[in-house]
Amino acid sequence: MKSNLADLGIFGGTPEFDRDLHVGRPNIGDRQALLKRINDLLDRRWLTNDGPLLQEFEQRICQLIGVKHCVGVCNATIGLEILAKAIGLSGEVILPSFTFIATAHALRWHGVTPVFCDIDPATHNLDPGRVEELITGRTTAIIGVHVWGRPCNVDALADLAR
C-alpha cells in the first residue's frame, strides 16, 4: 500500500497500471445495438419529454428495484433537488466532503445547510463514525454518495439516521 504522495505514480512513484485509467469512460456495450437505438430515436424524431425510451427506462428500473413508480430525470442534481423538495428537507444535511459540488448546491438552493463530513480514505465514502460526531438537533438527513462504483455503508448510515 502506498503511504505518501511520493509513492503515487503521478508524483514519481511506481504506477499501479501500465496505462492511464479513465474514470468516467462510458461502457457502451454492443456498439451496433447502441447505434440501432440511436437511429430509431432519430427516426422517431422524439428526443425529449416522456418519450418511449424514458418510459422503457422507468419501467425497467421499477422492475429491477421492485417499486411501482420511478421518475427519470436528466441528471443527479435535478434528482437531488426534487428529493429535497419532495421530502421537505430543512436544517442541516450531512454529506461527504468528497462529492460533486452539485450535491451541496442542490441542498443550498432549497435553503438546507450542507454539513461536510470526512470520508474513509480506503473507500472514499462517508465514514459512519465521523457522521455520528456531526449529528445535531438540526440534522434532518444524511446523503451517502457511492464513489467509483463502490457503495457506501448504507446500513450503518440508515442506523445513524434513525
mmCIF file of C-alpha atoms in Angstrom:
data_model
loop_
_atom_site.group_PDB
_atom_site.id
_atom_site.type_symbol
_atom_site.label_atom_id
_atom_site.label_comp_id
_atom_site.label_asym_id
_atom_site.label_seq_id
_atom_site.Cartn_x
_atom_site.Cartn_y
_atom_site.Cartn_z
ATOM 1 C CA MET A 1 0.000 0.000 0.000
ATOM 2 C CA LYS A 2 1.224 3.466 -0.803
ATOM 3 C CA SER A 3 1.805 5.569 2.281
ATOM 4 C CA ASN A 4 2.629 9.053 0.973
ATOM 5 C CA LEU A 5 2.246 11.232 -2.104
ATOM 6 C CA ALA A 6 5.720 10.445 -3.427
ATOM 7 C CA ASP A 7 4.664 6.779 -3.694
ATOM 8 C CA LEU A 8 1.939 7.627 -6.223
ATOM 9 C CA GLY A 9 2.762 7.195 -9.904
ATOM 10 C CA ILE A 10 1.658 10.729 -10.720
ATOM 11 C CA PHE A 11 4.271 12.036 -8.262
ATOM 12 C CA GLY A 12 7.139 9.815 -9.419
ATOM 13 C CA GLY A 13 6.340 6.524 -7.687
ATOM 14 C CA THR A 14 5.767 3.226 -9.458
ATOM 15 C CA PRO A 15 2.447 3.287 -11.361
ATOM 16 C CA GLU A 16 -0.078 0.582 -10.441
ATOM 17 C CA PHE A 17 -1.342 0.259 -14.021
ATOM 18 C CA ASP A 18 0.503 0.064 -17.327
ATOM 19 C CA ARG A 19 -1.805 2.672 -18.875
ATOM 20 C CA ASP A 20 -3.971 5.531 -17.629
ATOM 21 C CA LEU A 21 -7.455 4.529 -16.498
ATOM 22 C CA HIS A 22 -10.230 6.915 -17.483
ATOM 23 C CA VAL A 23 -12.659 7.077 -14.553
ATOM 24 C CA GLY A 24 -15.624 8.468 -16.498
ATOM 25 C CA ARG A 25 -15.279 6.496 -19.731
ATOM 26 C CA PRO A 26 -18.729 5.141 -20.597
ATOM 27 C CA ASN A 27 -19.310 1.470 -21.303
ATOM 28 C CA ILE A 28 -21.453 1.478 -24.433
ATOM 29 C CA GLY A 29 -21.735 -2.291 -24.690
ATOM 30 C CA ASP A 30 -22.625 -3.625 -28.134
ATOM 31 C CA ARG A 31 -21.831 -0.730 -30.488
ATOM 32 C CA GLN A 32 -24.247 -1.913 -33.202
ATOM 33 C CA ALA A 33 -27.115 -2.276 -30.713
ATOM 34 C CA LEU A 34 -26.408 1.236 -29.426
ATOM 35 C CA LEU A 35 -26.320 2.692 -32.937
ATOM 36 C CA LYS A 36 -29.621 0.962 -33.775
ATOM 37 C CA ARG A 37 -31.256 2.543 -30.707
ATOM 38 C CA ILE A 38 -29.840 5.953 -31.647
ATOM 39 C CA ASN A 39 -31.060 5.608 -35.243
ATOM 40 C CA ASP A 40 -34.520 4.514 -34.036
ATOM 41 C CA LEU A 41 -34.605 7.545 -31.750
ATOM 42 C CA LEU A 42 -33.676 9.887 -34.595
ATOM 43 C CA ASP A 43 -36.232 8.258 -36.926
ATOM 44 C CA ARG A 44 -38.991 8.785 -34.322
ATOM 45 C CA ARG A 45 -37.964 12.461 -34.017
ATOM 46 C CA TRP A 46 -38.951 12.322 -30.336
ATOM 47 C CA LEU A 47 -35.929 13.209 -28.252
ATOM 48 C CA THR A 48 -37.391 14.552 -25.009
ATOM 49 C CA ASN A 49 -40.426 14.850 -22.759
ATOM 50 C CA ASP A 50 -41.556 11.389 -21.719
ATOM 51 C CA GLY A 51 -40.617 9.594 -24.910
ATOM 52 C CA PRO A 52 -40.630 5.821 -25.370
ATOM 53 C CA LEU A 53 -37.013 5.346 -24.234
ATOM 54 C CA LEU A 54 -37.628 7.191 -20.974
ATOM 55 C CA GLN A 55 -40.779 5.148 -20.376
ATOM 56 C CA GLU A 56 -38.855 1.927 -21.059
ATOM 57 C CA PHE A 57 -36.071 3.053 -18.699
ATOM 58 C CA GLU A 58 -38.522 3.874 -15.899
ATOM 59 C CA GLN A 59 -40.325 0.537 -16.303
ATOM 60 C CA ARG A 60 -37.057 -1.401 -16.216
ATOM 61 C CA ILE A 61 -35.871 0.427 -13.100
ATOM 62 C CA CYS A 62 -39.221 -0.270 -11.397
ATOM 63 C CA GLN A 63 -38.829 -3.977 -12.172
ATOM 64 C CA LEU A 64 -35.186 -4.032 -11.120
ATOM 65 C CA ILE A 65 -35.730 -2.481 -7.694
ATOM 66 C CA GLY A 66 -39.275 -3.733 -7.091
ATOM 67 C CA VAL A 67 -41.242 -0.493 -6.932
ATOM 68 C CA LYS A 68 -44.419 0.733 -8.629
ATOM 69 C CA HIS A 69 -43.162 4.164 -9.706
ATOM 70 C CA CYS A 70 -39.932 5.716 -10.932
ATOM 71 C CA VAL A 71 -39.269 9.170 -12.344
ATOM 72 C CA GLY A 72 -36.303 9.541 -14.666
ATOM 73 C CA VAL A 73 -34.597 12.937 -14.582
ATOM 74 C CA CYS A 74 -31.878 14.500 -16.701
ATOM 75 C CA ASN A 75 -29.145 14.404 -14.045
ATOM 76 C CA ALA A 76 -28.431 13.740 -10.385
ATOM 77 C CA THR A 77 -28.548 17.446 -9.481
ATOM 78 C CA ILE A 78 -32.172 17.691 -10.567
ATOM 79 C CA GLY A 79 -32.883 14.394 -8.800
ATOM 80 C CA LEU A 80 -31.453 15.768 -5.544
ATOM 81 C CA GLU A 81 -33.447 18.992 -5.923
ATOM 82 C CA ILE A 82 -36.668 17.026 -6.430
ATOM 83 C CA LEU A 83 -35.821 14.865 -3.417
ATOM 84 C CA ALA A 84 -35.121 17.894 -1.195
ATOM 85 C CA LYS A 85 -38.425 19.496 -2.191
ATOM 86 C CA ALA A 86 -40.496 16.286 -2.070
ATOM 87 C CA ILE A 87 -39.488 15.256 1.435
ATOM 88 C CA GLY A 88 -39.275 18.810 2.750
ATOM 89 C CA LEU A 89 -35.630 18.777 3.771
ATOM 90 C CA SER A 90 -34.655 21.572 6.130
ATOM 91 C CA GLY A 91 -31.989 22.338 8.690
ATOM 92 C CA GLU A 92 -28.707 20.515 8.149
ATOM 93 C CA VAL A 93 -27.871 17.542 5.960
ATOM 94 C CA ILE A 94 -24.637 15.589 6.351
ATOM 95 C CA LEU A 95 -22.843 14.708 3.118
ATOM 96 C CA PRO A 96 -19.346 13.573 2.179
ATOM 97 C CA SER A 97 -16.633 16.162 1.689
ATOM 98 C CA PHE A 98 -15.593 14.132 -1.363
ATOM 99 C CA THR A 99 -18.533 14.527 -3.738
ATOM 100 C CA PHE A 100 -19.506 16.520 -6.798
ATOM 101 C CA ILE A 101 -20.308 20.111 -5.806
ATOM 102 C CA ALA A 102 -23.880 19.749 -7.097
ATOM 103 C CA THR A 103 -24.682 17.570 -4.071
ATOM 104 C CA ALA A 104 -24.248 20.622 -1.837
ATOM 105 C CA HIS A 105 -25.715 23.065 -4.374
ATOM 106 C CA ALA A 106 -28.989 21.132 -4.636
ATOM 107 C CA LEU A 107 -29.367 21.441 -0.857
ATOM 108 C CA ARG A 108 -28.414 25.135 -0.664
ATOM 109 C CA TRP A 109 -30.868 26.018 -3.430
ATOM 110 C CA HIS A 110 -33.603 24.735 -1.104
ATOM 111 C CA GLY A 111 -32.354 26.537 1.987
ATOM 112 C CA VAL A 112 -30.728 23.463 3.530
ATOM 113 C CA THR A 113 -27.288 23.739 5.151
ATOM 114 C CA PRO A 114 -24.804 21.140 3.913
ATOM 115 C CA VAL A 115 -22.533 19.748 6.641
ATOM 116 C CA PHE A 116 -19.436 18.204 5.113
ATOM 117 C CA CYS A 117 -18.145 15.009 6.689
ATOM 118 C CA ASP A 118 -14.775 13.309 6.344
ATOM 119 C CA ILE A 119 -14.549 10.206 4.226
ATOM 120 C CA ASP A 120 -12.981 6.837 4.850
ATOM 121 C CA PRO A 121 -9.644 7.082 2.984
ATOM 122 C CA ALA A 122 -9.839 3.414 1.967
ATOM 123 C CA THR A 123 -13.278 3.658 0.299
ATOM 124 C CA HIS A 124 -13.642 7.405 -0.398
ATOM 125 C CA ASN A 125 -17.169 7.119 1.023
ATOM 126 C CA LEU A 126 -18.710 8.603 4.153
ATOM 127 C CA ASP A 127 -17.147 7.357 7.369
ATOM 128 C CA PRO A 128 -20.141 6.428 9.591
ATOM 129 C CA GLY A 129 -18.069 7.077 12.724
ATOM 130 C CA ARG A 130 -17.382 10.634 11.595
ATOM 131 C CA VAL A 131 -21.033 11.104 10.584
ATOM 132 C CA GLU A 132 -22.144 10.241 14.106
ATOM 133 C CA GLU A 133 -19.902 13.010 15.502
ATOM 134 C CA LEU A 134 -21.670 15.596 13.310
ATOM 135 C CA ILE A 135 -25.298 14.758 14.129
ATOM 136 C CA THR A 136 -27.062 17.589 15.965
ATOM 137 C CA GLY A 137 -30.646 18.560 16.700
ATOM 138 C CA ARG A 138 -30.708 20.367 13.337
ATOM 139 C CA THR A 139 -29.671 17.285 11.318
ATOM 140 C CA THR A 140 -32.539 16.141 9.111
ATOM 141 C CA ALA A 141 -30.795 13.763 6.705
ATOM 142 C CA ILE A 142 -27.597 12.018 5.662
ATOM 143 C CA ILE A 143 -26.678 11.744 1.984
ATOM 144 C CA GLY A 144 -24.416 8.799 1.271
ATOM 145 C CA VAL A 145 -22.682 9.072 -2.089
ATOM 146 C CA HIS A 146 -21.425 5.908 -3.779
ATOM 147 C CA VAL A 147 -17.982 6.740 -5.204
ATOM 148 C CA TRP A 148 -16.182 4.949 -8.059
ATOM 149 C CA GLY A 149 -18.856 2.244 -8.158
ATOM 150 C CA ARG A 150 -18.219 1.354 -4.518
ATOM 151 C CA PRO A 151 -21.379 1.585 -2.390
ATOM 152 C CA CYS A 152 -21.202 3.454 0.884
ATOM 153 C CA ASN A 153 -22.182 1.674 4.103
ATOM 154 C CA VAL A 154 -25.928 2.206 3.674
ATOM 155 C CA ASP A 155 -26.897 0.030 6.642
ATOM 156 C CA ALA A 156 -24.650 1.914 9.083
ATOM 157 C CA LEU A 157 -25.850 5.286 7.762
ATOM 158 C CA ALA A 158 -29.502 4.174 7.989
ATOM 159 C CA ASP A 159 -28.956 3.096 11.606
ATOM 160 C CA LEU A 160 -27.498 6.526 12.400
ATOM 161 C CA ALA A 161 -30.370 8.281 10.629
ATOM 162 C CA ARG A 162 -32.940 6.548 12.814
#
